[in-house]
mmCIF file of C-alpha atoms in Angstrom:
data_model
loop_
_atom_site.group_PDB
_atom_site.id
_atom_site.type_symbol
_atom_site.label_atom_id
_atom_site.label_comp_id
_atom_site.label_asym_id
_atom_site.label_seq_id
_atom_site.Cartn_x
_atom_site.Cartn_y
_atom_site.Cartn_z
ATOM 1 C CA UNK A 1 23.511 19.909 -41.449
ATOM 2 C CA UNK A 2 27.125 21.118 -40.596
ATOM 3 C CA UNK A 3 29.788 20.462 -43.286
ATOM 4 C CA UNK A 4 32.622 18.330 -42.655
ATOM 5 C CA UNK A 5 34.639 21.199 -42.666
ATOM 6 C CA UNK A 6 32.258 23.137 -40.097
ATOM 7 C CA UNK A 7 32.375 19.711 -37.576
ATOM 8 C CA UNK A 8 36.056 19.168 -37.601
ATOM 9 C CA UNK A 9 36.254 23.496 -36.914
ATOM 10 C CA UNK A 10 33.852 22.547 -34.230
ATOM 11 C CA UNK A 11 35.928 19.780 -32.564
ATOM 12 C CA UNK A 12 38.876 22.189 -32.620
ATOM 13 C CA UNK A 13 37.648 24.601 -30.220
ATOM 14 C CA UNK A 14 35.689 22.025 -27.883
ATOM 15 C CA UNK A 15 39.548 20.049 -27.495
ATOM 16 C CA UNK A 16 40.611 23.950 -26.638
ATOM 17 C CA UNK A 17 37.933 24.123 -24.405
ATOM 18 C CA UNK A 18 38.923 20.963 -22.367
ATOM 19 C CA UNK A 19 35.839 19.826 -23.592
ATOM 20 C CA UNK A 20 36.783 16.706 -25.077
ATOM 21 C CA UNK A 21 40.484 15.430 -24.619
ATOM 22 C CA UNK A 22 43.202 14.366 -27.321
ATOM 23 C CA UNK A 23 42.318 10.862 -28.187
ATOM 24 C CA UNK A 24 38.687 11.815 -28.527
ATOM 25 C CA UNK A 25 39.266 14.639 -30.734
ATOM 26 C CA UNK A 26 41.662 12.888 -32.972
ATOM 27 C CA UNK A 27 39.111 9.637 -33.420
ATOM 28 C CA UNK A 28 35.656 12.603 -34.275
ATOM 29 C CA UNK A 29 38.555 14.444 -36.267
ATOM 30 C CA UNK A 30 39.231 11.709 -38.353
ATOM 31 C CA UNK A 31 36.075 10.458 -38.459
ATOM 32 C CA UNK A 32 34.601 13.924 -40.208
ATOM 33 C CA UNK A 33 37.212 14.074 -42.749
ATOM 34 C CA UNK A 34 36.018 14.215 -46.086
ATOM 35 C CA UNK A 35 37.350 11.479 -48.682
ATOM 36 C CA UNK A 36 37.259 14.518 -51.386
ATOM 37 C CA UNK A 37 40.656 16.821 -51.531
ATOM 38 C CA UNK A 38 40.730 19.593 -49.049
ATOM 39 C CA UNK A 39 40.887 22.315 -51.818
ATOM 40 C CA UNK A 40 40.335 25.475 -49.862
ATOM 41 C CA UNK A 41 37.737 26.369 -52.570
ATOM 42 C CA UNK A 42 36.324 29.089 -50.556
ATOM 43 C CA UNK A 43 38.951 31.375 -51.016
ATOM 44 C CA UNK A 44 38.433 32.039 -54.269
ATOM 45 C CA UNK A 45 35.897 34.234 -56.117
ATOM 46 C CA UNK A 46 32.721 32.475 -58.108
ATOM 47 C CA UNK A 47 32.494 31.862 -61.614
ATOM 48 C CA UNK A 48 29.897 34.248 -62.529
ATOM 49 C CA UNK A 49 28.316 35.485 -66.408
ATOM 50 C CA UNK A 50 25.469 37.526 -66.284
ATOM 51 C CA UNK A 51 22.296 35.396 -66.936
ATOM 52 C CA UNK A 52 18.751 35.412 -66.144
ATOM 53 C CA UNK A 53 18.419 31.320 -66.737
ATOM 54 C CA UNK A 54 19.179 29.045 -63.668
ATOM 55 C CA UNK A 55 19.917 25.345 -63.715
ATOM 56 C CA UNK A 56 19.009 23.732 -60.423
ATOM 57 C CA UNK A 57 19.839 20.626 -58.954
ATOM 58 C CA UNK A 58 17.183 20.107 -56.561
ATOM 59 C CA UNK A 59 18.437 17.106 -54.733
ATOM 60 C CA UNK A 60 21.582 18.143 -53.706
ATOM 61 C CA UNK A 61 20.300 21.702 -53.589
ATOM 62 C CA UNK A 62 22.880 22.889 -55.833
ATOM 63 C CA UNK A 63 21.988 26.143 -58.045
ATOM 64 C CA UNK A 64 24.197 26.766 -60.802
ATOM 65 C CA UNK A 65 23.830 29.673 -63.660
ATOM 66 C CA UNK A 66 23.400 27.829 -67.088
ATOM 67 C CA UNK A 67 26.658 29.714 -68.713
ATOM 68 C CA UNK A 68 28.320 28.650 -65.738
ATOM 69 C CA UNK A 69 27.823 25.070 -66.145
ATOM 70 C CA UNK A 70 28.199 25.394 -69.808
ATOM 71 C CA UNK A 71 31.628 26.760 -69.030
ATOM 72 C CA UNK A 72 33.101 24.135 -66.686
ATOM 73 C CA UNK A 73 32.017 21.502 -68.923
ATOM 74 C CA UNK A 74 33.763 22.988 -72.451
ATOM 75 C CA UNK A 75 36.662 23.677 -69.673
ATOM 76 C CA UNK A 76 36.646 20.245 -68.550
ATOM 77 C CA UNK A 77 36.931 18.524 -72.245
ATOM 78 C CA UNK A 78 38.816 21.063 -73.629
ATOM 79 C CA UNK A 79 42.755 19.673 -72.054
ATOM 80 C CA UNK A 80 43.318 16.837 -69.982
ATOM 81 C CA UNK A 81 42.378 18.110 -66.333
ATOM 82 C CA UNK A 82 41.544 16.899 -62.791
ATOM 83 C CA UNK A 83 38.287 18.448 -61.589
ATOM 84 C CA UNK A 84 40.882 19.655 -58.457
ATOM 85 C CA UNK A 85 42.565 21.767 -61.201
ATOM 86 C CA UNK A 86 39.387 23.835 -62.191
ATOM 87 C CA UNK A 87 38.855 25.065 -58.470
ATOM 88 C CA UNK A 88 41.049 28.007 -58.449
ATOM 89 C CA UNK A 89 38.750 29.176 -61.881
ATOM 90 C CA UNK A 90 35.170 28.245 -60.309
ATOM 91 C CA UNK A 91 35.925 28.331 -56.814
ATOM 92 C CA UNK A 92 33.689 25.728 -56.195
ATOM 93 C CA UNK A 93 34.569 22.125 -54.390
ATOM 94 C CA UNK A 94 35.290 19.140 -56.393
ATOM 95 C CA UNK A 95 31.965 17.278 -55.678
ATOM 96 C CA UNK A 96 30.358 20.029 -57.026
ATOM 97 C CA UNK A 97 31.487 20.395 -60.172
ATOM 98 C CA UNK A 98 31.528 16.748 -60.926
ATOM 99 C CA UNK A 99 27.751 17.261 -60.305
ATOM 100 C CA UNK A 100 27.478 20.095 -62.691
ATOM 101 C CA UNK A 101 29.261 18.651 -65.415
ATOM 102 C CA UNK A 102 27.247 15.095 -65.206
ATOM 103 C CA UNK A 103 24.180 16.797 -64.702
ATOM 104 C CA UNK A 104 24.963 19.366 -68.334
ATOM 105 C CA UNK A 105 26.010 17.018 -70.342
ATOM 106 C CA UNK A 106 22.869 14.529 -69.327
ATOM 107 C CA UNK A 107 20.854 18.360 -70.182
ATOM 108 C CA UNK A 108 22.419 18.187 -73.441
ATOM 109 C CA UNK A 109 22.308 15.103 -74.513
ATOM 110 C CA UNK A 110 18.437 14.925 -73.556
ATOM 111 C CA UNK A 111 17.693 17.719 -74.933
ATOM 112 C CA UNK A 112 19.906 17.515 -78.405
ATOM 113 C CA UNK A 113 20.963 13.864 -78.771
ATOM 114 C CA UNK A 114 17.831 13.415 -81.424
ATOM 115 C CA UNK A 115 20.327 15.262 -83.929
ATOM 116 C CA UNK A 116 22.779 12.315 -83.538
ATOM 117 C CA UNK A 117 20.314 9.707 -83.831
ATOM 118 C CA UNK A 118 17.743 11.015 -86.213
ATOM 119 C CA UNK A 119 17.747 11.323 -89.943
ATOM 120 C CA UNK A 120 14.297 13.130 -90.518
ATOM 121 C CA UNK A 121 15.782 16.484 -89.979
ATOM 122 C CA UNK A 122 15.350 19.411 -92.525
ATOM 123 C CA UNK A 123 18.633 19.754 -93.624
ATOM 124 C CA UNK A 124 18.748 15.951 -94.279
ATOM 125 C CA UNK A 125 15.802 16.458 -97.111
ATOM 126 C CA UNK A 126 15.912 14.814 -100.107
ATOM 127 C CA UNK A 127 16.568 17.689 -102.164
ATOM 128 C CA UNK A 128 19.959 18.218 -99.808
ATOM 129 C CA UNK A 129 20.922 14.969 -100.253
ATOM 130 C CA UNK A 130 20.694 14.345 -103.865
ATOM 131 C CA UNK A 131 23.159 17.633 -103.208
ATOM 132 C CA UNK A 132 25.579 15.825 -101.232
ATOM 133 C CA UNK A 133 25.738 13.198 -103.581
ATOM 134 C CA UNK A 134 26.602 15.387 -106.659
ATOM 135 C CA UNK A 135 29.062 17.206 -104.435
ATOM 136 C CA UNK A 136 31.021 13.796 -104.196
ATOM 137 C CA UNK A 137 30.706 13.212 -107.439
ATOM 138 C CA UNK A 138 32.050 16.401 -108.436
ATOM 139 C CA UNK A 139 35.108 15.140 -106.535
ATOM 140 C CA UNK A 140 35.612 12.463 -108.622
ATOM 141 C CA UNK A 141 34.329 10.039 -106.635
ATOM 142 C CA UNK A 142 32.381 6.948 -107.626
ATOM 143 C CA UNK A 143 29.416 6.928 -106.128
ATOM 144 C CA UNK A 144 26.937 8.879 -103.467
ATOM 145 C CA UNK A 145 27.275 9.591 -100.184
ATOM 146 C CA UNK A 146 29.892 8.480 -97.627
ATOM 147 C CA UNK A 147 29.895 7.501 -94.160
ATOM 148 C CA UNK A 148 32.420 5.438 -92.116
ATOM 149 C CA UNK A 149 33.488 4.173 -89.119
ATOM 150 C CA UNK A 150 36.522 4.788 -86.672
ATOM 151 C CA UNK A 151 38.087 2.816 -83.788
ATOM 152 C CA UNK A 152 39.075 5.216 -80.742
ATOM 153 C CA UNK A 153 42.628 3.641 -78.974
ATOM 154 C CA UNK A 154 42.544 3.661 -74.903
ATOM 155 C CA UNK A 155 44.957 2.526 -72.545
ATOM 156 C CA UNK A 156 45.159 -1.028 -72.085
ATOM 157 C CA UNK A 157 42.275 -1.535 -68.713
ATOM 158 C CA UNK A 158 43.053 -3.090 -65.802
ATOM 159 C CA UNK A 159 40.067 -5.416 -65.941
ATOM 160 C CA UNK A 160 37.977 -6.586 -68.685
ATOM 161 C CA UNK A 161 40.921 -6.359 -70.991
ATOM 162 C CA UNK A 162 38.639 -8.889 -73.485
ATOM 163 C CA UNK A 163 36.121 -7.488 -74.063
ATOM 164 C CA UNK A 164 37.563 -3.390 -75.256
ATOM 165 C CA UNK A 165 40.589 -5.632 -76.970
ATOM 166 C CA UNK A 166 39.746 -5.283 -80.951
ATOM 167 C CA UNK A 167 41.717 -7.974 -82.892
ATOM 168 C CA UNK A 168 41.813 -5.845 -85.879
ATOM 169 C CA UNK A 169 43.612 -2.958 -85.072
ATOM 170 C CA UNK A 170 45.103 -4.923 -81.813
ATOM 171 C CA UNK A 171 44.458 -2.269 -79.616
ATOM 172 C CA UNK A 172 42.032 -1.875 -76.857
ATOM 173 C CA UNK A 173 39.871 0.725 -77.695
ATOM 174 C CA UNK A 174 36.124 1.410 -77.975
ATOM 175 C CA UNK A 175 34.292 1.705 -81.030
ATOM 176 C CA UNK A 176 31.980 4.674 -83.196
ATOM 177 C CA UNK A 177 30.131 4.260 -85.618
ATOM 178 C CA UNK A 178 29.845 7.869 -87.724
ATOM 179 C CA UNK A 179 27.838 9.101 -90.811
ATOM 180 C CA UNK A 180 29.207 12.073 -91.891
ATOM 181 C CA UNK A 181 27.738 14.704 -94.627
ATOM 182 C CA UNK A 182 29.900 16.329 -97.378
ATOM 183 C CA UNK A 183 29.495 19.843 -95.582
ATOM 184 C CA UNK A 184 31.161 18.218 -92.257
ATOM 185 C CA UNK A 185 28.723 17.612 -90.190
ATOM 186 C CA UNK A 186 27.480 14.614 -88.213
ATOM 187 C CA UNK A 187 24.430 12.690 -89.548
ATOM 188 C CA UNK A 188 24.115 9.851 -87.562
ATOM 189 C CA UNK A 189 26.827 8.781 -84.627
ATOM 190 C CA UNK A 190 26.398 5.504 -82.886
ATOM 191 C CA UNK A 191 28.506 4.449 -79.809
ATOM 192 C CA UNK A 192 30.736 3.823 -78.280
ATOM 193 C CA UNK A 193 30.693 -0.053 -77.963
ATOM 194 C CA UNK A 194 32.736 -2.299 -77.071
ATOM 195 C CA UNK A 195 36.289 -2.836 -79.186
ATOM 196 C CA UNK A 196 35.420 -6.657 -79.533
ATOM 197 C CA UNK A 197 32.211 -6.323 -81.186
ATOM 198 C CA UNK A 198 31.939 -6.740 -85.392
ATOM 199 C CA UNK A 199 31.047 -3.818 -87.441
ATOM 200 C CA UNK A 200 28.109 -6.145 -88.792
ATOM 201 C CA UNK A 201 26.998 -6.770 -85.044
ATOM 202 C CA UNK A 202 27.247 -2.680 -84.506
ATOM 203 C CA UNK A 203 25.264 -1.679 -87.613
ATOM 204 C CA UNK A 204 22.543 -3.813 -86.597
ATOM 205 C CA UNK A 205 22.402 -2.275 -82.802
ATOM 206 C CA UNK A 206 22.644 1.275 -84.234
ATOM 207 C CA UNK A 207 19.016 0.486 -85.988
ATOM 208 C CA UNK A 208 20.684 2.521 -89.185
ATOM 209 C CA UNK A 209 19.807 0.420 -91.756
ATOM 210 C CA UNK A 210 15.654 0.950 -91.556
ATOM 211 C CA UNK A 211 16.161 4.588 -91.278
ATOM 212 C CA UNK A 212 18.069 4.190 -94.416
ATOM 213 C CA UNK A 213 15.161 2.666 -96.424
ATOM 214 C CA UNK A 214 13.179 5.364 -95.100
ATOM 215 C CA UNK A 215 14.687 8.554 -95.471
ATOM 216 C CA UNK A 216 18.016 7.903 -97.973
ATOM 217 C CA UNK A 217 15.835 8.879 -101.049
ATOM 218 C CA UNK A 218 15.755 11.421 -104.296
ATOM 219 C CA UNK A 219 12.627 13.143 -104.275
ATOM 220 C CA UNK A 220 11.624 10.624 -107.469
ATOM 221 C CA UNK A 221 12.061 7.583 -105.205
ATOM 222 C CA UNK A 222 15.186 6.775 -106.252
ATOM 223 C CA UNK A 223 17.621 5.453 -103.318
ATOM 224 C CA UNK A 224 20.976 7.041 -102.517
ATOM 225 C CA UNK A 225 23.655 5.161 -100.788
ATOM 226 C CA UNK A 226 26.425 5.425 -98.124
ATOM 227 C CA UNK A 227 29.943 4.267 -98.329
ATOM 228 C CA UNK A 228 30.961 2.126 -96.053
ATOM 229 C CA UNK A 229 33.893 0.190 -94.235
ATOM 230 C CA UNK A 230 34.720 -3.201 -95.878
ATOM 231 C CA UNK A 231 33.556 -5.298 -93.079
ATOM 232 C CA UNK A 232 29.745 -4.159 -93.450
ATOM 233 C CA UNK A 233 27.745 -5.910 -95.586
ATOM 234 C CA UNK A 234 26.361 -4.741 -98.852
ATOM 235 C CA UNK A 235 22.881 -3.550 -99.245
ATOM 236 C CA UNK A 236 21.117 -1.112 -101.536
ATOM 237 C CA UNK A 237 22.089 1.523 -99.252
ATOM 238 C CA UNK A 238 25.119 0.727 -98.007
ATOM 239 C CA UNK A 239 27.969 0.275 -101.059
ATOM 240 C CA UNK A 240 31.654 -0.616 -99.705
ATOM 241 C CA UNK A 241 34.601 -1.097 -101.426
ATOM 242 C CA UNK A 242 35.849 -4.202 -103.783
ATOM 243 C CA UNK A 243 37.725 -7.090 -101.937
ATOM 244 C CA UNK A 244 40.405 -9.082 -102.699
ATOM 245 C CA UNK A 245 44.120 -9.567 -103.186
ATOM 246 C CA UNK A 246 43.301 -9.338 -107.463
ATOM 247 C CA UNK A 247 41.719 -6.757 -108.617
ATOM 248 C CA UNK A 248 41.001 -5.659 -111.465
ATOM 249 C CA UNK A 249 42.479 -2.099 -112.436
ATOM 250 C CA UNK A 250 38.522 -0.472 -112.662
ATOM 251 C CA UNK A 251 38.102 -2.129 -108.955
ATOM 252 C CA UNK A 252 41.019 -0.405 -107.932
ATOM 253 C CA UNK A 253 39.859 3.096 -109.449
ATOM 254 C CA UNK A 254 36.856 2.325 -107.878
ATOM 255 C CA UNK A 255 38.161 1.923 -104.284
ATOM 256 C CA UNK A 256 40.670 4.904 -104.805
ATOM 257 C CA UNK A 257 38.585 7.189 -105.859
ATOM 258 C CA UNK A 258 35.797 6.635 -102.708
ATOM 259 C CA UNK A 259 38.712 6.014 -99.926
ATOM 260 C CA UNK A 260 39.497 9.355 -100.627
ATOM 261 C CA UNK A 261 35.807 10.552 -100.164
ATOM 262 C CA UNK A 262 35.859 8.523 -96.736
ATOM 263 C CA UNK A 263 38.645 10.547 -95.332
ATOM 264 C CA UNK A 264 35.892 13.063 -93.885
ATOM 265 C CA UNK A 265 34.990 10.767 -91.497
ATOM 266 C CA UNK A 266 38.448 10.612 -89.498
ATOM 267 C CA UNK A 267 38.734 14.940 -90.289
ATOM 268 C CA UNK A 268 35.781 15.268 -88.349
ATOM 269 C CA UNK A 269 37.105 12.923 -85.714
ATOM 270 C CA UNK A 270 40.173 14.846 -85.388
ATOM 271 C CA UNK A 271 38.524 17.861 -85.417
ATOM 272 C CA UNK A 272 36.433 16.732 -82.041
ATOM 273 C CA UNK A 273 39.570 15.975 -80.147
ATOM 274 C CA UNK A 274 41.504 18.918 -81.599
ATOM 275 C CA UNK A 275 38.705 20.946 -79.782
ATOM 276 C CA UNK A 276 37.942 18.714 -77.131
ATOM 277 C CA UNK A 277 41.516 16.750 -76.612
ATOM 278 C CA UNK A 278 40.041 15.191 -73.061
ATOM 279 C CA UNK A 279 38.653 12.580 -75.563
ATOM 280 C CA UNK A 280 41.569 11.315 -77.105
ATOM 281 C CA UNK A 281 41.465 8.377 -74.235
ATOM 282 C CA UNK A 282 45.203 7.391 -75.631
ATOM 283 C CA UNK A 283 47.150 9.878 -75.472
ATOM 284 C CA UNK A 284 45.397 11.031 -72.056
ATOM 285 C CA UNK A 285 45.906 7.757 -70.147
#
C-alpha cells in the first residue's frame, strides 16, 4: 500500500501528464495528506547501536533494535520534547516513534513492574529490613521504617477540573503513593490517582496493607512498621505522626525526629524528575 507521501508524488506527475486536471488534483492532493507533520524524516540517517536483539511490532510491521527503542524513550523523558523534535536524531516519522515509545515502556512495565508492586523480593528479607530499621534509628529517629506519600502539581485541565483538583494542597495534580527504603530505593509505588481521592481511600486501592502483615516482619515474628503521612490511619504497621494544635514537648520530639526520616521520600521524587524532567507535569505545561 503506497504511502501518503508516495500517492500525493503520484498525483504530481499524472496533473503533469494532463492526466488529471487542476481541480482534480488539488481535491486527491488534499485528500492524501497526512494529519501527522510533514517532517522530511527520510533525509536523515537511522539511529543505529549494534545489537543482535530485535523488538518487533508485528501489526504495524514496525522492526525496531531494542537499544534503539530504549534510547528514544530515556530521550523522550529526559527534557520536555515534541516527538517532531527527536526526528532529526532517529530519522524516523513521528507515528513511529510514538509507537516505539508506547510499545517499550508497556515492555517494561510488563516485564519489571512486579518490583514496584511486590514486597517478597530478596532484598526486602527480613534480615534487610530489621537493617533498615536500625539504620533509622541510628539517625535518631523514633521508630522503624519510613514511607510516604507525595502529591505531583499539573496544569490546571481543561475538563474534569474536579476530579485532579486536591483541596489540600489546592492544586490540581495527581497523586503517588511511595514506600521508600533507607538505601533509596523504591519498595512499593502506587499510582497515580486522581488528586481528589483521600489518602485512606488510596491505601486501601494500593492493597498495601495485607502485604504488610505478610512480609513487614523480624525473622522472630516480630512486626516492623512504616511511617506514614498524617491522614492514614494507624495500624500496627503503619505509625504516623502525633496530631494536634497541643502537644506535648515528647510528641513534638517524636514528630521531629521521624519528619526528618520522611524526607527520603520527596529526594527520591526529585531525583526521578531531575533525571527524567518530562515528568514534572508543572513546570512542563
Amino acid at each position: 500500500m503506497a504511502t501518503f507521501r508516495e500517492a500525493r508524488e503520484a498525483l504530481l506527475i499524472t496533473n503533469d501528464l494532463d492526466l488529471i486536471d487542476d481541480e482534480e488534483m488539488l481535491l486527491l492532493y488534499d485528500l492524501n495528506r497526512s494529519k501527522n507533520l510533514n517532517i522530511p524524516h527520510w533525509k536523515y540517517e537511522k539511529f543505529e547501536l549494534d545489537s543482535l536483539y530485535l523488538t518487533t511490532n508485528a501489526r504495524n510491521r514496525l522492526s525496531v533494535y531494542s537499544e534503539e527503542a530504549l534510547c528514544l524513550l530515556l530521550r523522550r523523558f529526559a527534557y520536555r520534547c515534541r516527538y517532531e523534535d527527536l526526528v532529526p536524531r532517529f530519522g524516523r516519522p513521528v507515528p513511529q516513534l510514538s509507537m516505539v515509545v508506547s510499545e517499550t515502556m508497556d515492555l517494561l512495565y510488563a516485564r519489571f513492574g512486579n518490583l514496584f508492586s511486590c514486597l517478597n523480593q530478596p532484598w526486602l528479607s527480613q534480615a534487610n529490613l530489621v537493617d533498615f530499621s536500625q539504620s533509622i534509628y541510628r539517625k535518631r529517629a523514633a521508630l522503624d521504617n519510613c514511607w510516604g506519600l507525595t502529591v505531583r502539581p499539573v496544569a490546571r485541565p481543561g475538563e474534569h477540573q474536579r476530579v485532579l483538583f486536591n483541596g489540600h494542597k489546592r492544586v490540581h495534580a495527581i497523586k503517588f503513593q511511595s514506600v521508600v527504603a533507607p538505601n533509596g530505593l523504591i519498595v512499593n509505588l502506587f499510582g497515580p490517582v486522581e488528586g481528589r481521592r483521600h489518602d485512606s481511600a488510596m491505601l486501601a486501592m494500593s492493597g498495601l496493607l495485607p502485604m504488610l502483615e505478610t512480609h513487614s516482619l523480624t525473622p522472630t515474628g516480630q512486626p516492623l512498621c512504616l511511617y506514614d503521612d498524617p491522614a492514614y490511619p494507624l495500624r500496627v504497621h503503619l505509625q504516623g505522626p502525633f496530631k494536634g494544635a497541643a502537644l506535648r514537648a515528647p510528641q513534638q520530639l517524636f514528630n521531629l525526629s521521624m519528619s526528618r526520616a520522611r524526607t527520603v521520600v520527596e529526594w527520591v521524587f526529585c531525583d526521578i524528575l531531575e533525571y527524567f524532567s518530562f515528568l514534572d507535569f508543572k513546570k512542563k505545561s
